[in-house]
Coordinates of C-alpha atoms and ligand atoms in Angstrom, one line a residue:
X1 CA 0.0 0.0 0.0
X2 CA 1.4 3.4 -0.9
X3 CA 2.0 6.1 1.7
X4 CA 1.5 9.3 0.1
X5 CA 3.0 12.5 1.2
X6 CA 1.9 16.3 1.4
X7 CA 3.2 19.2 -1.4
X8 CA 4.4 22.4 0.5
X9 CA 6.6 24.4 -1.2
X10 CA 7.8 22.2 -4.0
X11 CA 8.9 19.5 -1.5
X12 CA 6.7 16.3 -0.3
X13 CA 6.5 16.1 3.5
X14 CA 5.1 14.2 6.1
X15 CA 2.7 15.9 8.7
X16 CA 5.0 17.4 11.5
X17 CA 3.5 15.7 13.8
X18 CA 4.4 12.6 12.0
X19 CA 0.8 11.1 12.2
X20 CA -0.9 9.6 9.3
X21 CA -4.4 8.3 8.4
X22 CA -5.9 5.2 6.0
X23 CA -8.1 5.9 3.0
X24 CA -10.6 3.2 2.9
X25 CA -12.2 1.4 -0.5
X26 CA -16.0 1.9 0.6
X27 CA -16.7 -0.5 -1.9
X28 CA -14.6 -3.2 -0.8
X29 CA -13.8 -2.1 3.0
X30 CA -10.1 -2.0 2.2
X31 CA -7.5 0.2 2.6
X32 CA -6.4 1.7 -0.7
X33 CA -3.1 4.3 0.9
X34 CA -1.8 6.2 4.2
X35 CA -1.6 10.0 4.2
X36 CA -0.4 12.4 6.6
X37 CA -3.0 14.0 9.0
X38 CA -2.0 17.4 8.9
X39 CA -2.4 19.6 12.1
X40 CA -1.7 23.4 12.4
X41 CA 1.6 23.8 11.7
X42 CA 1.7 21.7 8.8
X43 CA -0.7 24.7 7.7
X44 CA 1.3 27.5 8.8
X45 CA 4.4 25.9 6.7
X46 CA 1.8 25.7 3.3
X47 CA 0.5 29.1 3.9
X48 CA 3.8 30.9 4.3
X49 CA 5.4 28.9 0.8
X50 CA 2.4 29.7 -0.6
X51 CA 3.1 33.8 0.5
X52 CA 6.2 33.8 -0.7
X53 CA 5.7 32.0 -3.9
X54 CA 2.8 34.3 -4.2
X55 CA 4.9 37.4 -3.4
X56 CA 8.0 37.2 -4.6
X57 CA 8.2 34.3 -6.8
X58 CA 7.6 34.7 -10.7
X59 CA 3.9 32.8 -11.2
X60 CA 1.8 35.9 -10.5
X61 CA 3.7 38.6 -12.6
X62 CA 4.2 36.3 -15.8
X63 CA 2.8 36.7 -18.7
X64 CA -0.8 35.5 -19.4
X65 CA 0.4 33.6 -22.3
X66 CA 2.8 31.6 -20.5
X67 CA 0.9 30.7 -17.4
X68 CA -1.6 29.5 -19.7
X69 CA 1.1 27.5 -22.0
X70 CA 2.3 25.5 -18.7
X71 CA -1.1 24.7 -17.7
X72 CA -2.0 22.9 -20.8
X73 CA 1.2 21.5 -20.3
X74 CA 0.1 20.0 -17.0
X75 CA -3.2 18.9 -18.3
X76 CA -1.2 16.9 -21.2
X77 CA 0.9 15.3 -18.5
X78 CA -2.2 14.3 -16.2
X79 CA -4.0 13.2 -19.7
X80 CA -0.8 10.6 -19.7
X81 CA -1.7 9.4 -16.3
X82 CA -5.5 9.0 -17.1
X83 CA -5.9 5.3 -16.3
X84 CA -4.3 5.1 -13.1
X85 CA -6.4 8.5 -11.9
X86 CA -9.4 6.4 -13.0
X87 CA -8.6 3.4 -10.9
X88 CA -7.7 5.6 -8.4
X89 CA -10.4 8.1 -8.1
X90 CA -12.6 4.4 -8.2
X91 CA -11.8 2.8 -5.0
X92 CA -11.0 5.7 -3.2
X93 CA -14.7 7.2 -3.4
X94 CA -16.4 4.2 -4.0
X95 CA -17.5 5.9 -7.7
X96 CA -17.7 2.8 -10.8
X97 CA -15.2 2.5 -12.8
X98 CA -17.6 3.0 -15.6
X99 CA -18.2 6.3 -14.2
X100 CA -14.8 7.5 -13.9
X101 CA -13.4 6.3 -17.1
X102 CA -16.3 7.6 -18.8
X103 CA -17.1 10.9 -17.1
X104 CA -15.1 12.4 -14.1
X105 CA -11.6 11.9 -14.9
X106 CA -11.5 12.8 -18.7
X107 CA -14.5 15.7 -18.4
X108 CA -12.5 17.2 -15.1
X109 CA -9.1 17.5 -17.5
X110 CA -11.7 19.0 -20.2
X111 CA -12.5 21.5 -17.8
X112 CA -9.3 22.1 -16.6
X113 CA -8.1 23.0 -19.9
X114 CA -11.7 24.9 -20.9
X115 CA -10.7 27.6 -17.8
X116 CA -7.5 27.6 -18.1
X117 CA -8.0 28.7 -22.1
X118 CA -11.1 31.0 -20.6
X119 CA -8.2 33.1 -18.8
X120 CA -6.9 34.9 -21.7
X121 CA -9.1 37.6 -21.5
X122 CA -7.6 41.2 -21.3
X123 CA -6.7 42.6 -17.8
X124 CA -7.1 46.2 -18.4
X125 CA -10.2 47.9 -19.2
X126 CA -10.3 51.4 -20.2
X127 CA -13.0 53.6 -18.8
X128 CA -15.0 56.2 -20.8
X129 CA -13.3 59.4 -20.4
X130 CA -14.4 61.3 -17.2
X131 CA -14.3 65.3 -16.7
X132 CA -15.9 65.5 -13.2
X133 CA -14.9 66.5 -11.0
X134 CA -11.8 66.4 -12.6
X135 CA -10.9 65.5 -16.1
X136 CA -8.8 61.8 -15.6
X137 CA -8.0 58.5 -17.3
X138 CA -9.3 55.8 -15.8
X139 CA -9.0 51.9 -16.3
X140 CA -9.4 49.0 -14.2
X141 CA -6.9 46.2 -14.0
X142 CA -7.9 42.9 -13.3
X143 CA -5.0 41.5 -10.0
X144 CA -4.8 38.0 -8.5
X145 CA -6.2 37.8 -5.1
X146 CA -3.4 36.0 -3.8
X147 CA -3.1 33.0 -1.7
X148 CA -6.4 30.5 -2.4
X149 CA -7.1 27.9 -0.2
X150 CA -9.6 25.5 -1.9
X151 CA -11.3 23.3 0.6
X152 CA -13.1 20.2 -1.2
X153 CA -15.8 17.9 -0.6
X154 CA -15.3 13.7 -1.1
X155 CA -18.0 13.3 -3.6
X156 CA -16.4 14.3 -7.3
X157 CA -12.6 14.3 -5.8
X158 CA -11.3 14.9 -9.2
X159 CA -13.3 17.1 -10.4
X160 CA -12.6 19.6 -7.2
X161 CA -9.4 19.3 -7.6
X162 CA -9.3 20.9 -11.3
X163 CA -11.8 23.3 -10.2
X164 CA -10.5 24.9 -7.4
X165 CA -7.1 24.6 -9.3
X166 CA -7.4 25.8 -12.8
X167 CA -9.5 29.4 -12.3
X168 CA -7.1 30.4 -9.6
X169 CA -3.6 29.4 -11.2
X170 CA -4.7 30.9 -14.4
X171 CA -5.4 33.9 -12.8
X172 CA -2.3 34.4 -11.4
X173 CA -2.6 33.1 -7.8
X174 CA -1.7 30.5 -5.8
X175 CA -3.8 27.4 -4.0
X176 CA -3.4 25.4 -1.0
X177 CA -5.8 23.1 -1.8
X178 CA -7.3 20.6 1.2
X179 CA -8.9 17.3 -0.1
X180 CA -11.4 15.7 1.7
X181 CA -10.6 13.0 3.7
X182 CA -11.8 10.2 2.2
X183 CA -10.8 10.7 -1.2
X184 CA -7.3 12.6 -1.1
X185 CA -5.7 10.7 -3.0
X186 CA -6.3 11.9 -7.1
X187 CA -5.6 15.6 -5.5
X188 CA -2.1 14.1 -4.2
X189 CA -1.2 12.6 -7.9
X190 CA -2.1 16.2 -9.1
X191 CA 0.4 17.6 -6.7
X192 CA 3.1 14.8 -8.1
X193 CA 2.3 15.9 -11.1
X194 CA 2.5 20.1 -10.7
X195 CA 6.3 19.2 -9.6
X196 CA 7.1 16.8 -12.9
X197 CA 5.8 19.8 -14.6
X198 CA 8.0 22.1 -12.9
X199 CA 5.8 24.5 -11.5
X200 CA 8.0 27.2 -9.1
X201 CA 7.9 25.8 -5.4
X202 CA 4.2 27.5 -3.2
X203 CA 2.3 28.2 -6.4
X204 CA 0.9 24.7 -5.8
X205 CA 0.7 23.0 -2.1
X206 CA -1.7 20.0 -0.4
X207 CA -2.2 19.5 2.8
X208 CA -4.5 16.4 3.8
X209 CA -6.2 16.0 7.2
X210 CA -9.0 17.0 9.1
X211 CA -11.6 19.8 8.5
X212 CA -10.8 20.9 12.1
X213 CA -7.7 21.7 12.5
X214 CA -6.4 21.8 8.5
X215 CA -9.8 23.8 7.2
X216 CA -10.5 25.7 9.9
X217 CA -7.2 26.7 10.0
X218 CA -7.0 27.9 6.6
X219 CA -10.0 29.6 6.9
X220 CA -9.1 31.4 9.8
X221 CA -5.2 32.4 8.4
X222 CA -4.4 36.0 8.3
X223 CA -2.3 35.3 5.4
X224 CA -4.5 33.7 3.5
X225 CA -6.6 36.2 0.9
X226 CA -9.6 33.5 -0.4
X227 CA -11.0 30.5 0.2
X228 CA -13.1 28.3 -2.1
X229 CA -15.1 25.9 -0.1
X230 CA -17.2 22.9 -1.6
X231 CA -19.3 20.7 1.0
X232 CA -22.3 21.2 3.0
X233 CA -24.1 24.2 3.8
X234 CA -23.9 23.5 7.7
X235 CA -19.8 23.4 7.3
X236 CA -20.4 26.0 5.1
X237 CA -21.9 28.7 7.7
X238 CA -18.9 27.8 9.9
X239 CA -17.0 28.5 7.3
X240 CA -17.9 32.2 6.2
X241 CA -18.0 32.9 10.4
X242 CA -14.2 31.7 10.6
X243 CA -13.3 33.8 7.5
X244 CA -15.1 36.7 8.4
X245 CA -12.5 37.8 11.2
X246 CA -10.0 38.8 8.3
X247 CA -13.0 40.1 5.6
X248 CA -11.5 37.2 3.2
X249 CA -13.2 36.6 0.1
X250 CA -15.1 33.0 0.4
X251 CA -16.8 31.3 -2.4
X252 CA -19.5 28.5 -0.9
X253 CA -20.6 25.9 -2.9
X254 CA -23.2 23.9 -0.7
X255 CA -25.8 21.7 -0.6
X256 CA -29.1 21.3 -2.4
X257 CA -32.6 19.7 -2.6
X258 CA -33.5 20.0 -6.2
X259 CA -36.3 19.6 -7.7
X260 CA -37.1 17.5 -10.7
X261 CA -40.1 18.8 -12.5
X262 CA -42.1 17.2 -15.3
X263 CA -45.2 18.4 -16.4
X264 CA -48.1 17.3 -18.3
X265 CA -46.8 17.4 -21.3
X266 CA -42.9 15.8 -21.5
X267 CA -42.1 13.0 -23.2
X268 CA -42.5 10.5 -20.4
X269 CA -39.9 8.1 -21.5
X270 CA -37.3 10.2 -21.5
X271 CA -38.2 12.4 -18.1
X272 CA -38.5 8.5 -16.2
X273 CA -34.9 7.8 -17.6
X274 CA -34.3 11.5 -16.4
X275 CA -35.3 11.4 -13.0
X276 CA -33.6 8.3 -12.3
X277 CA -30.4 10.1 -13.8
X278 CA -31.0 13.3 -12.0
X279 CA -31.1 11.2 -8.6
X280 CA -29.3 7.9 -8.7
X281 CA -26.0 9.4 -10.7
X282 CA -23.1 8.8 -7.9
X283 CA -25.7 6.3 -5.5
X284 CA -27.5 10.1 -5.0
X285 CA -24.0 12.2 -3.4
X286 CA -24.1 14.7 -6.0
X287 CA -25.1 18.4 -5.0
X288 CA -27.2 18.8 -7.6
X289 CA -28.5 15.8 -7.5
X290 CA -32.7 15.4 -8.4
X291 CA -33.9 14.5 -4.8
X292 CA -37.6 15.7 -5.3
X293 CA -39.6 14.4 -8.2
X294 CA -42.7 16.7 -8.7
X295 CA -45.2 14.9 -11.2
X296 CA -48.3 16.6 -12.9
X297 CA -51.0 14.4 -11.3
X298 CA -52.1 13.7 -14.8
X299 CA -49.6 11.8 -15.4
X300 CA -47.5 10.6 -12.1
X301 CA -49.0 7.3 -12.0
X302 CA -48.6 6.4 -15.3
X303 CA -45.0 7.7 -14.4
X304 CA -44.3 6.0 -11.2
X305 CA -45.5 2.5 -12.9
X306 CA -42.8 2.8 -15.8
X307 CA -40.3 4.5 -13.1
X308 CA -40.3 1.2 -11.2
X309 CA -39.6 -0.9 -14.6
X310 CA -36.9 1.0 -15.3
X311 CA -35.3 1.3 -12.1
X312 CA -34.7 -2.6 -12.4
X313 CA -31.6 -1.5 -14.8
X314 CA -29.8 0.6 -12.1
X315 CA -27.1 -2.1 -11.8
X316 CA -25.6 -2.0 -8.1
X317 CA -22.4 -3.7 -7.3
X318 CA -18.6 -3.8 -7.2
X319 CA -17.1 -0.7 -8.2
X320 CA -14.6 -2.4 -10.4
X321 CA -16.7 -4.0 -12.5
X322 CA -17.4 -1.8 -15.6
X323 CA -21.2 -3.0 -15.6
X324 CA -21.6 -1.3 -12.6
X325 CA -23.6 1.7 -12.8
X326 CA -24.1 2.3 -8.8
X327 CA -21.7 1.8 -6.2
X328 CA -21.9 2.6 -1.9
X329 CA -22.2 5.4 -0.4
X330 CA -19.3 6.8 1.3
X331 CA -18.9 5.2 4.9
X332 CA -20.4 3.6 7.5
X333 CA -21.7 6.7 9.0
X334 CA -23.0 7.7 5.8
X335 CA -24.9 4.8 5.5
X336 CA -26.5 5.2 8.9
X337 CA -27.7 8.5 8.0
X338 CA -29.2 7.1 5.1
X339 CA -31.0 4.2 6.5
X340 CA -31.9 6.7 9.2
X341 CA -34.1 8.6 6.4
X342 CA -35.3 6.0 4.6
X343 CA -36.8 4.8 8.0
X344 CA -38.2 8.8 8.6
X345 CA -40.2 8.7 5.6
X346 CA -41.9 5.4 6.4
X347 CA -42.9 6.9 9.5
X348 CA -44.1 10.2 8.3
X349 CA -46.3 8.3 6.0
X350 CA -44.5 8.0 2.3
X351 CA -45.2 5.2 0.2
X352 CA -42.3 3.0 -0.2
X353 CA -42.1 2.3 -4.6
X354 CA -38.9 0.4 -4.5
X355 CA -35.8 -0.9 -2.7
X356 CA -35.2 0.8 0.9
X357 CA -32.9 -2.1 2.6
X358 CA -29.5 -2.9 1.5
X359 CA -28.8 -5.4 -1.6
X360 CA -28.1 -8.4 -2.1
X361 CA -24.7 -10.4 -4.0
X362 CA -22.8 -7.2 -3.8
X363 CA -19.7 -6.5 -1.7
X364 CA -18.8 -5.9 1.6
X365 CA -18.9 -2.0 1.5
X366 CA -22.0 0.0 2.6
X367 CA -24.4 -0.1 0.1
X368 CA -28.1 1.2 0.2
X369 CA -30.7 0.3 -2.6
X370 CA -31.8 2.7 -4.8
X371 CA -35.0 3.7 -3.0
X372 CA -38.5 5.9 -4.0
X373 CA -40.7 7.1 -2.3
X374 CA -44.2 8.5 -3.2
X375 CA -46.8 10.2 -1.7
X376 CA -44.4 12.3 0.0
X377 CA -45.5 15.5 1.7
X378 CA -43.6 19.1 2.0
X379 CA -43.6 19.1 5.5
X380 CA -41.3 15.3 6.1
X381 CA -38.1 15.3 6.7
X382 CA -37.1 13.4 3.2
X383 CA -38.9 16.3 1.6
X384 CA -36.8 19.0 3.3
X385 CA -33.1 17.8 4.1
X386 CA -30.4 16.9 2.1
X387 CA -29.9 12.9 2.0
X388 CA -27.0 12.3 0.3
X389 CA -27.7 8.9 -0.9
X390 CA -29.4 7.4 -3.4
X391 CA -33.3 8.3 -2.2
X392 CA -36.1 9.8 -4.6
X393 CA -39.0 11.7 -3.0
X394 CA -41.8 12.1 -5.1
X395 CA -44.8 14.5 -4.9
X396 CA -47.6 15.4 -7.0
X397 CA -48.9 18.6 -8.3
X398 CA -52.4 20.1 -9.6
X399 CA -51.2 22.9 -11.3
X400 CA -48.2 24.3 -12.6
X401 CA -48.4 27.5 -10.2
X402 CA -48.0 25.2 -7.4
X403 CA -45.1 22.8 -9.0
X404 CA -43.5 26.3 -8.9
X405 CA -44.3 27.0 -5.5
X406 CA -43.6 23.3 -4.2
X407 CA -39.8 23.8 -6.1
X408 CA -39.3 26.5 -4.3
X409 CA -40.4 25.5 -0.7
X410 CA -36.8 25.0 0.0
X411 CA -34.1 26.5 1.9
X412 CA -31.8 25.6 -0.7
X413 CA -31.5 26.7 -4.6
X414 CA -28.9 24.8 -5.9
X415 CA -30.2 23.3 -9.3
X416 CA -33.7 22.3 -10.7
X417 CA -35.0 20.6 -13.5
X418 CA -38.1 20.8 -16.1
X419 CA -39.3 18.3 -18.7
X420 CA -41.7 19.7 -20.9
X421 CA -42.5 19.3 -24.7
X422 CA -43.0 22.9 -24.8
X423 CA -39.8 25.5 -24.9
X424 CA -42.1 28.7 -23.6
X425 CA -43.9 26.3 -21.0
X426 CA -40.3 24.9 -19.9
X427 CA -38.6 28.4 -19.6
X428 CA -41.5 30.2 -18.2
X429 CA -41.2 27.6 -15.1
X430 CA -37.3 27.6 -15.2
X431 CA -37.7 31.4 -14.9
X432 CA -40.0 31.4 -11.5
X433 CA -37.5 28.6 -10.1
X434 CA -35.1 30.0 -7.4
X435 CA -31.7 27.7 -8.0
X436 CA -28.5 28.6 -9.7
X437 CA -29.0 26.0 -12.9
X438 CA -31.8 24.9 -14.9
X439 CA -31.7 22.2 -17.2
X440 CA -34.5 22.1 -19.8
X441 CA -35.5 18.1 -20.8
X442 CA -31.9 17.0 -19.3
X443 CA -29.9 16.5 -16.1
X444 CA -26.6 16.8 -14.3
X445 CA -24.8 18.8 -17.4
X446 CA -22.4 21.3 -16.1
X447 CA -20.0 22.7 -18.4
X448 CA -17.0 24.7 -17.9
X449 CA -18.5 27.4 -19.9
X450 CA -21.5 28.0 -17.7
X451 CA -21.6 29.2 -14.5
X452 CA -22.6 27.2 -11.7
X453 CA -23.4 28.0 -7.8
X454 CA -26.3 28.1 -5.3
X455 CA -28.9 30.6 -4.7
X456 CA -30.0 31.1 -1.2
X457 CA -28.3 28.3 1.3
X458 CA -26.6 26.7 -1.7
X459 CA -23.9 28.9 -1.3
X460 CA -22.4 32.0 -2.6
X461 CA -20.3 33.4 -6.0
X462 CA -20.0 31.1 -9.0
X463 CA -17.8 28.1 -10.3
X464 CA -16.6 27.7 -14.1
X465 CA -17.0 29.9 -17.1
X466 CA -16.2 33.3 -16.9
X467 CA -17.9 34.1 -14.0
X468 CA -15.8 31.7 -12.0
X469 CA -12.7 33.2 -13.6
X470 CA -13.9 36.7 -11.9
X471 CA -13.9 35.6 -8.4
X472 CA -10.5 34.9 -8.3
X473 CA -9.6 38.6 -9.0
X474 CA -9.4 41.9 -7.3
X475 CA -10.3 44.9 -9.4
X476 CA -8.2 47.7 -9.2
X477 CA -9.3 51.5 -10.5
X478 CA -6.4 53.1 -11.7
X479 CA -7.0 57.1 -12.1
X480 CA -4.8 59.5 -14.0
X481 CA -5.2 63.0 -13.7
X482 CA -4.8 65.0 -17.0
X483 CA -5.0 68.1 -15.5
X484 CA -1.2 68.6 -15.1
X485 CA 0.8 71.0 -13.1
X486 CA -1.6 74.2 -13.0
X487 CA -3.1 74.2 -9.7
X488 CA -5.6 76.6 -10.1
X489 CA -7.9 74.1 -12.3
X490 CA -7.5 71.2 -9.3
X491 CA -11.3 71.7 -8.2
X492 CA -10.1 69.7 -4.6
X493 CA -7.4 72.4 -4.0
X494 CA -10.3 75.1 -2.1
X495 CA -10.8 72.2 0.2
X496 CA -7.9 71.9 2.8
X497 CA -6.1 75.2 1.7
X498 CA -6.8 78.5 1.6
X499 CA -5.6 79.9 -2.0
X500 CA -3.9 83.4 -1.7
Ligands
NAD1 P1 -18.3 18.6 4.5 O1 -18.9 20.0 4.6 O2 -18.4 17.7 5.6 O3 -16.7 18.7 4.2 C1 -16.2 19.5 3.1 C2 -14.8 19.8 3.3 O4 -14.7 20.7 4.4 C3 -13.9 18.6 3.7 O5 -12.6 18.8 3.0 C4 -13.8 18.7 5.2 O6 -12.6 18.1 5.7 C5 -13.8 20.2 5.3 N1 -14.2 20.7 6.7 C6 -14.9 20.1 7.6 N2 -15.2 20.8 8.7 C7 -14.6 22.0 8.4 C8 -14.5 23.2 9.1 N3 -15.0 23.4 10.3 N4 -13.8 24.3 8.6 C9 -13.3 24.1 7.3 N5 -13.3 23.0 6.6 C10 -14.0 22.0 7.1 O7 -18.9 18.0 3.2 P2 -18.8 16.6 2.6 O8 -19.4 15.6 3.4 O9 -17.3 16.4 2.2 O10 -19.6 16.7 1.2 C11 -20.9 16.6 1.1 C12 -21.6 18.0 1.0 O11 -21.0 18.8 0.0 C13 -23.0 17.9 0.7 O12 -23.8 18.8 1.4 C14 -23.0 18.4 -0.8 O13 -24.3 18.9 -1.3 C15 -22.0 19.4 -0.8 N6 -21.4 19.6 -2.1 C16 -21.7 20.8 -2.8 C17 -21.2 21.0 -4.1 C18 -21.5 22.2 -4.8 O14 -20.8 22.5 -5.8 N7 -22.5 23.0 -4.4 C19 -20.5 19.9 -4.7 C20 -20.3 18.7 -4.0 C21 -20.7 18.6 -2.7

């Protein structure tokens, strides 16, 4: 089994404190490698390489062009690397190996290379020409913020690892990034792989451990200028208190409770294969993720009879098998929580549609079956809070006023959905949702050139596309007076001096 160690400063190091921790296969219940368990000082010691590759060191004053060029020349060497990430990114998160050849690991070096080419965009923006109260040039550069930490959540490792490094390094800072726990180790090959590339020592460090101390730290560093932080909204609120006592600039990208809304009209093939996309994609631990089907009561139980057919081709089981379409869920714990749910909603009255135990002829890890629930009403707990696993609440509507108003009876806004044959119908509904995204007869589809972030408790500021690219900048007004030497026209002179 391979011991992994931390990047600070261009060098791999143990944790000062020497200790270490085990990331588990939750598919198999084995361990997979031994990291270091970072404590304070191991922080302290990634914050100040970072500083100083940040402040004096070339990667922030270089040209765009070049920063760009050794990006792509990181993404080529990762590209070289793509099978192992795959097997990697696999049995540390308990994601198929279907999944991650297919989608996370060759889409998250897509999107890698998508921001970094987003970044060429000018840094200097002239202003119109002003003459009051005085007659100046004026432009506004465009700065890196500085030192990044980018905290990450255990669900799409990978893919939080390109996107909490590629805006910021193209921008011209530098990133501490902070994996989760469980699944550190495709964010560790990424640091091996910044130092093959010969990146200058700081602009890229890693620090693995615990949320409290390594996160909290971070967040709380005077010396650090920004953190990005993925993971749930109740971590989340901790988050923006701790980085509130030096006014850094925090990006939170937090939980949700989507909605999945079809209405009368869809094309009920497709929105059943939809839904069960929407909410079973990564056994249900995606953000986004379709947790509450709303169904037109015309048609939901037509809908929920060929939901249940179809269902029967969600194929849970080993993560290594390429069949597999559905592995565990996380950990133990996880699981409980889960279970704990599934057990809520029969009390509060749901009807139970399919699976809710564990299944059968799979491995050892801690798998849930795929579970839906009807008859499920906006007041139960499997309604209102964020599962994380891979459990469907369904509810019906009368009327398309109060689909809208059931989508919205959330404290989260995160991502919605709406399957319609009509494009007017669609957009009118995706308009009156509150949530960041809104896919139109489709699921799941973020792309590095469109934003993506939470409204209300989903979080704050925006990932990908140029939007993302912005929140790792300061902008600076630069104002030239045109005046020149003759003091009489300066129209602040009056103000602190008496003319004579
Ligand atoms: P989490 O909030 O428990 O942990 C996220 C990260 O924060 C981890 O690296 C953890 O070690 C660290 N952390 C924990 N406590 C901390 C603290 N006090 N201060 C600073 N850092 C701390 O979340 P999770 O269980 O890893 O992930 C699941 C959650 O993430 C779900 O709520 C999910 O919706 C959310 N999520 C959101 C997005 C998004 O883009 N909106 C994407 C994926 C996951």
């Amino acid at each position: 089994m391979e011991t992994y160690r931390m990047l600070i400063g261009g060098e791999f190091v143990d944790a000062a404190s020497g200790r270490t921790f085990d990331v588990i296969d939750p598919c198999r219940v084995e361990p997979v490698a031994r990291v270091p368990a970072a404590g304070r000082e191991d922080v302290d010691r990634a914050v100040a390489a970072a500083r100083k590759a940040f402040d004096e060191g070339p990667w922030p004053g270089m040209p765009q062009e070049e920063r760009i060029r050794r990006l792509l020349d990181l993404a080529d060497r990762l590209d070289a690397k793509q099978t192992m990430l795959m097997d990697l990114e696999c049995r540390q998160a308990g994601i198929p190996i279907r999944k991650t050849t297919l989608m996370d690991i060759p889409v998250g070096l897509e999107m890698f290379r998508a921001m970094v080419k987003a970044s060429a965009v000018p840094r200097y923006e002239p202003l119109p020409w002003i003459d009051f109260p005085a007659v100046s040039w004026n432009f506004v550069l465009r700065e890196p913020i500085g030192v990044c930490a980018g905290i990450c959540a255990w669900n799409f490792p990978w893919l939080f690892t390109m996107w909490k490094s590629a805006p910021a390094l193209a921008m011209g800072n530098v990133v501490i990034l902070k994996p989760a726990s469980y699944s550190p180790l495709t964010c560790l090959e990424f640091a091996k792989t910044v130092t093959e590339a010969g990146f200058p020592p700081g602009v890229v460090n890693v620090v693995t451990g615990a949320g409290n101390p390594v996160g909290t730290a971070l967040c709380e560093h005077p010396r650090v200028d920004k953190v990005s932080f993925t993971g749930s909204t109740e971590v989340g609120r901790e988050v923006q208190q701790l980085a509130a006592g030096t006014i850094k600039r925090v990006t939170l990208e937090l939980g949700g409770k989507s909605p999945n809304v079809v209405l009368a009209d869809a094309d009920l093939d497709m929105a059943v294969d939809g839904a069960i996309f929407a909410a079973f994609f990564n056994a249900g631990q995606a953000c986004e993720a379709g947790t509450r089907l709303l169904l037109d009561a015309s048609i939901h139980d037509e809908f929920l009879a060929r939901l249940r057919e179809r269902m029967k081709l969600v194929r849970v089981g080993d993560t290594q098998d390429f069949e597999t379409t559905m592995g565990p869920v996380i950990s133990e714990g996880q699981r409980t929580k889960v279970e704990g749910y599934i057990a809520s909603a029969r009390q509060e009255g749901a009807r139970l549609l399919c699976g809710g135990g564990r299944p059968q002829g799979v491995p050892r890890g801690w798998f849930v079956e795929p579970t839906v629930f009807s008859d499920v009403g906006p007041a139960t707990r499997i309604f209102r809070e964020e599962i994380f696993g891979p459990v469907l609440a369904v509810t019906k509507f009368a009327t398309v006023d109060e689909a809208v108003a059931l989508a919205n009876d959330t404290s989260y806004g995160l991502a919605a959905a709406v399957w319609s044959k009509s494009s007017i119908g669609a957009i009118d509904v995706a308009r009156r949702i509150r949530a960041g995204t809104v896919w139109i007869n489709d699921y799941h589809l973020i792309n590095a050139d469109a934003p993506f972030g939470g409204f209300k408790q989903s979080g704050r500021g925006r990932e990908l596309s140029r939007y993302g690219l912005e929140e790792y900048t300061e902008i600076k007004h630069v104002h030239v007076d045109q005046i020149g030497p003759d003091r009489d026209r300066k129209f602040w002179f009056d103000y602190v001096m008496n003319r004579e």
